[in-house]
Coordinates of C-alpha atoms in Angstrom, one line a residue:
M1 CA -79.5 102.4 112.8
T2 CA -77.4 105.2 114.1
Q3 CA -74.5 102.9 114.4
N4 CA -74.6 101.8 110.7
G5 CA -74.7 105.5 109.7
R6 CA -71.8 106.4 111.7
G7 CA -69.8 103.4 110.4
F8 CA -70.5 104.5 106.9
W9 CA -69.0 107.9 107.4
R10 CA -66.0 106.4 109.1
H11 CA -65.4 104.2 106.1
L12 CA -65.8 107.1 103.7
F13 CA -63.4 109.2 105.8
G14 CA -60.9 106.3 105.7
L15 CA -61.2 105.8 102.0
L16 CA -60.7 109.7 101.4
L17 CA -57.6 109.7 103.6
A18 CA -56.3 106.6 101.8
L19 CA -56.9 108.4 98.4
I20 CA -55.1 111.5 99.5
A21 CA -52.2 109.4 100.9
T22 CA -52.0 107.5 97.6
I23 CA -51.8 110.7 95.7
V24 CA -49.1 112.2 98.0
I25 CA -47.0 109.0 97.6
V26 CA -47.3 109.0 93.9
L27 CA -46.4 112.6 93.5
A28 CA -43.4 112.2 95.9
W29 CA -42.3 109.2 93.6
Q30 CA -42.6 111.3 90.5
Y31 CA -41.2 114.6 91.5
G32 CA -39.6 114.3 95.0
L33 CA -36.8 111.7 94.0
D34 CA -35.4 114.2 91.4
Y35 CA -34.6 116.6 94.3
L36 CA -31.9 114.2 95.6
S37 CA -30.0 113.9 92.3
G38 CA -26.5 115.4 92.6
T39 CA -26.5 115.3 96.3
P40 CA -24.6 113.0 98.7
F41 CA -27.9 111.3 99.4
E42 CA -28.6 110.2 95.7
E43 CA -27.7 106.7 96.5
L44 CA -30.1 106.6 99.4
R45 CA -33.0 108.2 97.7
Y46 CA -35.2 105.1 97.7
V47 CA -34.4 104.4 101.4
I48 CA -35.4 108.0 102.1
F49 CA -38.5 107.6 100.1
G50 CA -39.4 104.4 102.0
V51 CA -38.8 106.1 105.4
A52 CA -41.0 109.1 104.3
V53 CA -43.8 106.8 103.1
I54 CA -43.7 104.7 106.3
G55 CA -43.8 108.0 108.3
L56 CA -46.7 109.4 106.4
L57 CA -48.8 106.2 106.9
S58 CA -47.9 106.0 110.6
A59 CA -49.0 109.7 111.0
L60 CA -52.3 109.1 109.3
N61 CA -52.9 105.8 111.2
S62 CA -52.2 107.8 114.4
L63 CA -54.6 110.6 113.3
T64 CA -57.4 108.4 112.3
L65 CA -57.2 106.5 115.7
R66 CA -57.5 109.8 117.5
L67 CA -60.3 111.1 115.4
M68 CA -62.4 108.0 115.4
K69 CA -62.6 107.6 119.2

């Protein structure tokens, strides 16, 4: 019984982190790409966005693996 209760909170925590990550990614897409306009990195803004998203998701994965031990 305890195992099922603990698993429920782990899933809820994971869903909460996924929701927060989604909101951060959407906000970065909406507002963050405009900061690169007029700079030498303007042509690479989608590559920079992709690298930032992969870095964010990798950090969240590492964090959840450490917290869920």
